[in-house]
């Protein structure tokens, strides 16, 4: 969700410049800075941005400049009014000295072209043009970053899918392993129990029901397939991927708790590590 874009446009002897920059954030947040003369256009600017951005903290700076080589527009009316106020103040306070040009130019609005009267309907087409150019550059940069992120996410999802296949192969061995442990414990305790003993069979059946992970594996496969499918969509998928990751964590934790088998537990630890890396990356996706 990081990116940068800049666009400019001219109108009525002025230039509008728009700069966009963003950092990662789970929700969409727009920090917008507009010249006073263009504040009326803020809702339109936000609507344009919201049509392209759904996540991230976006800083938007809009500048309004008089065309020329560093020249500032002088607001004659503001200069006259400010000099008049200074003159009244000088006489009221009985101050000596003359009012200088430098003092007048420091007055509010005298050199500030933003305070000049601007018809917002005239300025809007230029502002919209500059904003669209900035957004186009911004989205292009984010798309390039997104492609790199997508490649990394696909690699990690494939790794987790391989782990799920391995667990599926190991799952049937859990009950046999538990059966062997029960017989071993009975032997150490000096108890003679046949493999066909009803008590042993009941314990094995109970354990098999408690440690069955077939449903969790089915849901894991489904969530992974959905995650993989959303990566190929040309639309915002960050929130959807975030939700799927929560479900993947839930099913993986349940498998680790229910299986009670060292080989599966070791695989689950590795899966959690990959899922945590996925979660960190998904925070960067719109």
Short mmCIF file of C-alpha atoms in Angstrom, two decimals:
data_model
loop_
_atom_site.label_atom_id
_atom_site.label_comp_id
_atom_site.label_asym_id
_atom_site.label_seq_id
_atom_site.Cartn_x
_atom_site.Cartn_y
_atom_site.Cartn_z
CA UNK A 1 0.00 0.00 0.00
CA UNK A 2 2.99 2.33 -0.22
CA UNK A 3 3.30 4.59 -3.22
CA UNK A 4 3.88 8.08 -4.60
CA UNK A 5 2.37 10.12 -7.40
CA UNK A 6 2.50 13.70 -8.68
CA UNK A 7 0.47 15.62 -11.22
CA UNK A 8 0.18 19.23 -12.39
CA UNK A 9 -2.25 21.28 -14.48
CA UNK A 10 -2.60 24.94 -15.46
CA UNK A 11 -5.57 27.29 -15.44
CA UNK A 12 -6.11 31.05 -15.54
CA UNK A 13 -2.39 31.91 -15.20
CA UNK A 14 -1.94 29.53 -12.26
CA UNK A 15 -0.58 26.04 -11.74
CA UNK A 16 -2.08 23.36 -9.51
CA UNK A 17 0.25 20.62 -8.26
CA UNK A 18 -0.96 17.49 -6.49
CA UNK A 19 1.34 15.11 -4.59
CA UNK A 20 0.22 11.77 -3.14
CA UNK A 21 2.15 9.50 -0.81
CA UNK A 22 0.98 6.59 1.30
CA UNK A 23 2.09 4.24 4.05
CA UNK A 24 0.55 0.99 5.23
CA UNK A 25 -2.60 1.09 7.32
CA UNK A 26 -5.37 -1.45 7.80
CA UNK A 27 -8.13 1.07 7.07
CA UNK A 28 -8.29 3.93 4.58
CA UNK A 29 -7.26 7.32 5.93
CA UNK A 30 -6.79 10.50 3.88
CA UNK A 31 -4.81 13.46 5.21
CA UNK A 32 -5.68 16.26 2.76
CA UNK A 33 -4.05 19.69 2.59
CA UNK A 34 -5.74 22.23 0.29
CA UNK A 35 -5.09 25.95 -0.31
CA UNK A 36 -7.72 28.12 1.37
CA UNK A 37 -9.04 29.24 -2.00
CA UNK A 38 -9.82 25.62 -2.93
CA UNK A 39 -11.25 24.32 0.36
CA UNK A 40 -14.71 24.19 -1.19
CA UNK A 41 -13.49 21.41 -3.49
CA UNK A 42 -12.41 19.07 -0.68
CA UNK A 43 -15.43 16.69 -0.97
CA UNK A 44 -14.79 16.24 -4.70
CA UNK A 45 -11.10 15.54 -4.13
CA UNK A 46 -11.92 12.92 -1.50
CA UNK A 47 -14.48 11.27 -3.80
CA UNK A 48 -11.88 11.00 -6.59
CA UNK A 49 -9.35 9.44 -4.20
CA UNK A 50 -11.83 7.03 -2.61
CA UNK A 51 -12.67 5.68 -6.06
CA UNK A 52 -9.07 4.42 -6.33
CA UNK A 53 -7.91 3.77 -2.76
CA UNK A 54 -9.47 1.51 -0.12
CA UNK A 55 -6.60 0.93 2.37
CA UNK A 56 -3.58 2.81 3.62
CA UNK A 57 -2.82 6.24 5.07
CA UNK A 58 -2.71 8.65 2.16
CA UNK A 59 -1.16 12.12 2.42
CA UNK A 60 -2.44 14.52 -0.24
CA UNK A 61 -0.82 17.94 -0.72
CA UNK A 62 -2.36 20.37 -3.20
CA UNK A 63 -0.36 23.46 -4.13
CA UNK A 64 -1.57 26.54 -6.00
CA UNK A 65 1.07 28.73 -7.66
CA UNK A 66 1.20 31.69 -9.98
CA UNK A 67 2.95 30.75 -13.21
CA UNK A 68 6.40 32.30 -13.53
CA UNK A 69 9.96 31.84 -12.34
CA UNK A 70 9.44 31.93 -8.64
CA UNK A 71 7.37 35.12 -8.78
CA UNK A 72 4.62 35.68 -6.24
CA UNK A 73 1.40 37.45 -7.04
CA UNK A 74 0.87 40.73 -5.18
CA UNK A 75 -2.64 41.33 -3.98
CA UNK A 76 -2.88 45.11 -4.40
CA UNK A 77 -6.14 45.40 -2.50
CA UNK A 78 -4.71 43.45 0.44
CA UNK A 79 -1.54 45.58 0.38
CA UNK A 80 -3.53 48.85 0.50
CA UNK A 81 -5.73 47.59 3.30
CA UNK A 82 -2.76 46.37 5.34
CA UNK A 83 -0.90 49.68 4.90
CA UNK A 84 -3.99 51.55 6.03
CA UNK A 85 -4.20 49.41 9.17
CA UNK A 86 -0.51 50.00 9.89
CA UNK A 87 -0.97 53.75 9.49
CA UNK A 88 -3.88 53.80 11.94
CA UNK A 89 -1.86 51.71 14.38
CA UNK A 90 1.19 54.03 14.04
CA UNK A 91 -0.89 57.12 14.77
CA UNK A 92 -2.82 55.47 17.62
CA UNK A 93 0.38 54.38 19.35
CA UNK A 94 2.17 57.64 18.39
CA UNK A 95 5.07 55.79 16.81
CA UNK A 96 7.85 57.46 14.84
CA UNK A 97 9.12 56.34 11.45
CA UNK A 98 7.66 55.59 8.07
CA UNK A 99 5.82 52.50 6.92
CA UNK A 100 8.10 50.63 4.51
CA UNK A 101 7.37 48.44 1.51
CA UNK A 102 8.99 45.49 3.29
CA UNK A 103 6.53 45.84 6.16
CA UNK A 104 3.57 45.94 3.78
CA UNK A 105 4.73 42.88 1.83
CA UNK A 106 4.79 40.90 5.08
CA UNK A 107 1.09 41.50 5.57
CA UNK A 108 -1.27 38.51 5.47
CA UNK A 109 -2.49 37.80 1.94
CA UNK A 110 -0.32 40.41 0.24
CA UNK A 111 1.98 37.84 -1.40
CA UNK A 112 -0.29 34.86 -0.95
CA UNK A 113 -1.83 34.01 -4.30
CA UNK A 114 -4.01 31.40 -2.57
CA UNK A 115 -6.13 34.15 -1.05
CA UNK A 116 -6.93 35.72 -4.41
CA UNK A 117 -10.46 35.26 -5.55
CA UNK A 118 -10.77 32.01 -7.49
CA UNK A 119 -13.89 30.55 -8.97
CA UNK A 120 -13.88 26.95 -7.80
CA UNK A 121 -15.83 25.75 -10.84
CA UNK A 122 -13.07 27.18 -13.03
CA UNK A 123 -10.32 25.66 -10.89
CA UNK A 124 -11.92 22.21 -10.53
CA UNK A 125 -11.17 20.84 -14.05
CA UNK A 126 -7.47 21.67 -13.58
CA UNK A 127 -7.40 20.23 -10.06
CA UNK A 128 -9.18 17.10 -11.26
CA UNK A 129 -6.69 16.69 -14.12
CA UNK A 130 -3.68 17.06 -11.80
CA UNK A 131 -5.25 14.68 -9.28
CA UNK A 132 -5.96 12.02 -11.91
CA UNK A 133 -2.38 12.24 -13.19
CA UNK A 134 -1.05 11.83 -9.64
CA UNK A 135 -3.41 8.93 -8.97
CA UNK A 136 -2.41 7.20 -12.20
CA UNK A 137 1.27 7.36 -11.27
CA UNK A 138 0.47 6.39 -7.68
CA UNK A 139 -1.63 3.34 -8.64
CA UNK A 140 0.99 2.23 -11.18
CA UNK A 141 3.66 2.26 -8.48
CA UNK A 142 1.43 0.35 -6.05
CA UNK A 143 0.55 -2.20 -8.72
CA UNK A 144 4.22 -2.92 -9.32
CA UNK A 145 4.76 -3.42 -5.60
CA UNK A 146 1.64 -5.59 -5.46
CA UNK A 147 2.95 -7.91 -8.16
CA UNK A 148 6.10 -8.53 -6.12
CA UNK A 149 4.01 -9.17 -2.99
CA UNK A 150 1.72 -11.53 -4.88
CA UNK A 151 4.67 -13.64 -6.03
CA UNK A 152 5.90 -13.95 -2.45
CA UNK A 153 2.43 -14.83 -1.13
CA UNK A 154 1.91 -17.51 -3.78
CA UNK A 155 5.22 -19.10 -2.86
CA UNK A 156 4.25 -19.28 0.82
CA UNK A 157 0.75 -20.61 0.09
CA UNK A 158 2.22 -23.39 -2.04
CA UNK A 159 4.55 -24.28 0.84
CA UNK A 160 1.61 -24.51 3.26
CA UNK A 161 -0.38 -26.62 0.78
CA UNK A 162 2.50 -29.10 0.66
CA UNK A 163 2.45 -29.23 4.46
CA UNK A 164 -1.28 -29.97 4.43
CA UNK A 165 -0.69 -32.89 2.05
CA UNK A 166 1.99 -34.26 4.36
CA UNK A 167 -0.33 -34.01 7.37
CA UNK A 168 -3.05 -35.80 5.40
CA UNK A 169 -0.65 -38.71 4.87
CA UNK A 170 0.39 -38.76 8.54
CA UNK A 171 -3.14 -38.43 9.99
CA UNK A 172 -4.10 -42.15 9.63
CA UNK A 173 -0.96 -43.10 11.54
CA UNK A 174 -2.01 -41.14 14.64
CA UNK A 175 -4.44 -43.78 15.90
CA UNK A 176 -1.98 -46.63 15.35
CA UNK A 177 0.67 -44.64 17.20
CA UNK A 178 -1.67 -44.08 20.12
CA UNK A 179 -2.59 -47.77 20.19
CA UNK A 180 1.08 -48.69 20.41
CA UNK A 181 1.60 -46.23 23.27
CA UNK A 182 -1.30 -47.72 25.24
CA UNK A 183 0.05 -51.26 24.89
CA UNK A 184 3.54 -50.06 25.84
CA UNK A 185 2.24 -48.31 28.98
CA UNK A 186 0.22 -51.37 29.95
CA UNK A 187 3.28 -53.57 29.56
CA UNK A 188 5.41 -51.25 31.71
CA UNK A 189 2.69 -51.34 34.36
CA UNK A 190 2.79 -55.15 34.34
CA UNK A 191 -0.67 -55.49 32.79
CA UNK A 192 -1.34 -58.15 30.22
CA UNK A 193 -3.71 -56.67 27.63
CA UNK A 194 -4.50 -58.28 24.33
CA UNK A 195 -4.79 -56.13 21.22
CA UNK A 196 -8.41 -57.23 20.97
CA UNK A 197 -9.22 -56.27 24.56
CA UNK A 198 -12.52 -54.37 24.70
CA UNK A 199 -11.13 -51.73 27.07
CA UNK A 200 -8.28 -51.03 24.69
CA UNK A 201 -10.61 -50.81 21.73
CA UNK A 202 -12.90 -48.38 23.54
CA UNK A 203 -9.95 -46.15 24.41
CA UNK A 204 -8.72 -46.21 20.82
CA UNK A 205 -12.17 -45.34 19.47
CA UNK A 206 -12.49 -42.49 21.96
CA UNK A 207 -9.06 -41.16 21.03
CA UNK A 208 -9.78 -41.51 17.31
CA UNK A 209 -12.93 -39.42 17.64
CA UNK A 210 -11.18 -36.77 19.72
CA UNK A 211 -8.14 -36.51 17.44
CA UNK A 212 -9.90 -36.66 14.07
CA UNK A 213 -8.65 -33.73 11.96
CA UNK A 214 -10.29 -34.58 8.65
CA UNK A 215 -12.74 -31.66 8.83
CA UNK A 216 -9.98 -29.19 9.71
CA UNK A 217 -7.88 -30.42 6.78
CA UNK A 218 -10.83 -30.02 4.41
CA UNK A 219 -11.43 -26.44 5.57
CA UNK A 220 -7.70 -25.68 5.34
CA UNK A 221 -7.60 -26.80 1.72
CA UNK A 222 -10.67 -24.71 0.94
CA UNK A 223 -9.27 -21.58 2.59
CA UNK A 224 -5.92 -22.00 0.83
CA UNK A 225 -7.62 -22.40 -2.54
CA UNK A 226 -9.70 -19.29 -1.91
CA UNK A 227 -6.61 -17.33 -0.82
CA UNK A 228 -4.78 -18.39 -3.97
CA UNK A 229 -7.77 -17.46 -6.14
CA UNK A 230 -8.13 -13.96 -4.66
CA UNK A 231 -4.49 -13.17 -5.45
CA UNK A 232 -5.37 -13.21 -9.15
CA UNK A 233 -8.24 -10.71 -8.88
CA UNK A 234 -7.91 -7.18 -10.21
CA UNK A 235 -9.71 -5.58 -7.26
CA UNK A 236 -9.04 -4.78 -3.59
CA UNK A 237 -8.65 -8.10 -1.72
CA UNK A 238 -6.67 -7.13 1.39
CA UNK A 239 -9.55 -7.42 3.85
CA UNK A 240 -10.67 -10.74 2.36
CA UNK A 241 -7.14 -12.17 2.61
CA UNK A 242 -6.90 -10.92 6.18
CA UNK A 243 -10.11 -12.77 7.08
CA UNK A 244 -8.93 -15.98 5.37
CA UNK A 245 -5.68 -15.83 7.30
CA UNK A 246 -7.60 -15.69 10.58
CA UNK A 247 -9.45 -18.86 9.54
CA UNK A 248 -6.21 -20.54 8.44
CA UNK A 249 -4.68 -19.82 11.85
CA UNK A 250 -7.77 -21.19 13.57
CA UNK A 251 -7.76 -24.49 11.66
CA UNK A 252 -3.99 -24.92 12.00
CA UNK A 253 -4.15 -24.40 15.76
CA UNK A 254 -6.97 -26.92 16.06
CA UNK A 255 -5.00 -29.52 14.10
CA UNK A 256 -1.99 -29.02 16.35
CA UNK A 257 -4.12 -29.40 19.48
CA UNK A 258 -6.10 -32.44 18.31
CA UNK A 259 -3.50 -34.52 16.50
CA UNK A 260 -1.23 -35.12 19.53
CA UNK A 261 1.43 -36.53 17.21
CA UNK A 262 5.02 -35.22 17.18
CA UNK A 263 5.51 -35.32 13.40
CA UNK A 264 2.31 -33.35 12.82
CA UNK A 265 3.09 -30.91 15.65
CA UNK A 266 6.44 -30.09 14.05
CA UNK A 267 4.77 -29.40 10.71
CA UNK A 268 2.14 -27.22 12.41
CA UNK A 269 4.89 -25.06 13.97
CA UNK A 270 6.36 -24.48 10.50
CA UNK A 271 2.91 -23.65 9.09
CA UNK A 272 2.30 -21.08 11.82
CA UNK A 273 5.61 -19.43 10.98
CA UNK A 274 4.62 -19.14 7.32
CA UNK A 275 1.13 -17.90 8.24
CA UNK A 276 2.63 -15.19 10.44
CA UNK A 277 4.79 -14.02 7.54
CA UNK A 278 1.71 -14.05 5.33
CA UNK A 279 -0.17 -11.92 7.87
CA UNK A 280 2.62 -9.34 7.89
CA UNK A 281 2.58 -9.16 4.10
CA UNK A 282 -1.21 -9.00 3.80
CA UNK A 283 -1.15 -5.78 5.84
CA UNK A 284 0.58 -4.25 2.80
CA UNK A 285 -2.17 -5.23 0.36
CA UNK A 286 -5.12 -3.13 -0.62
#
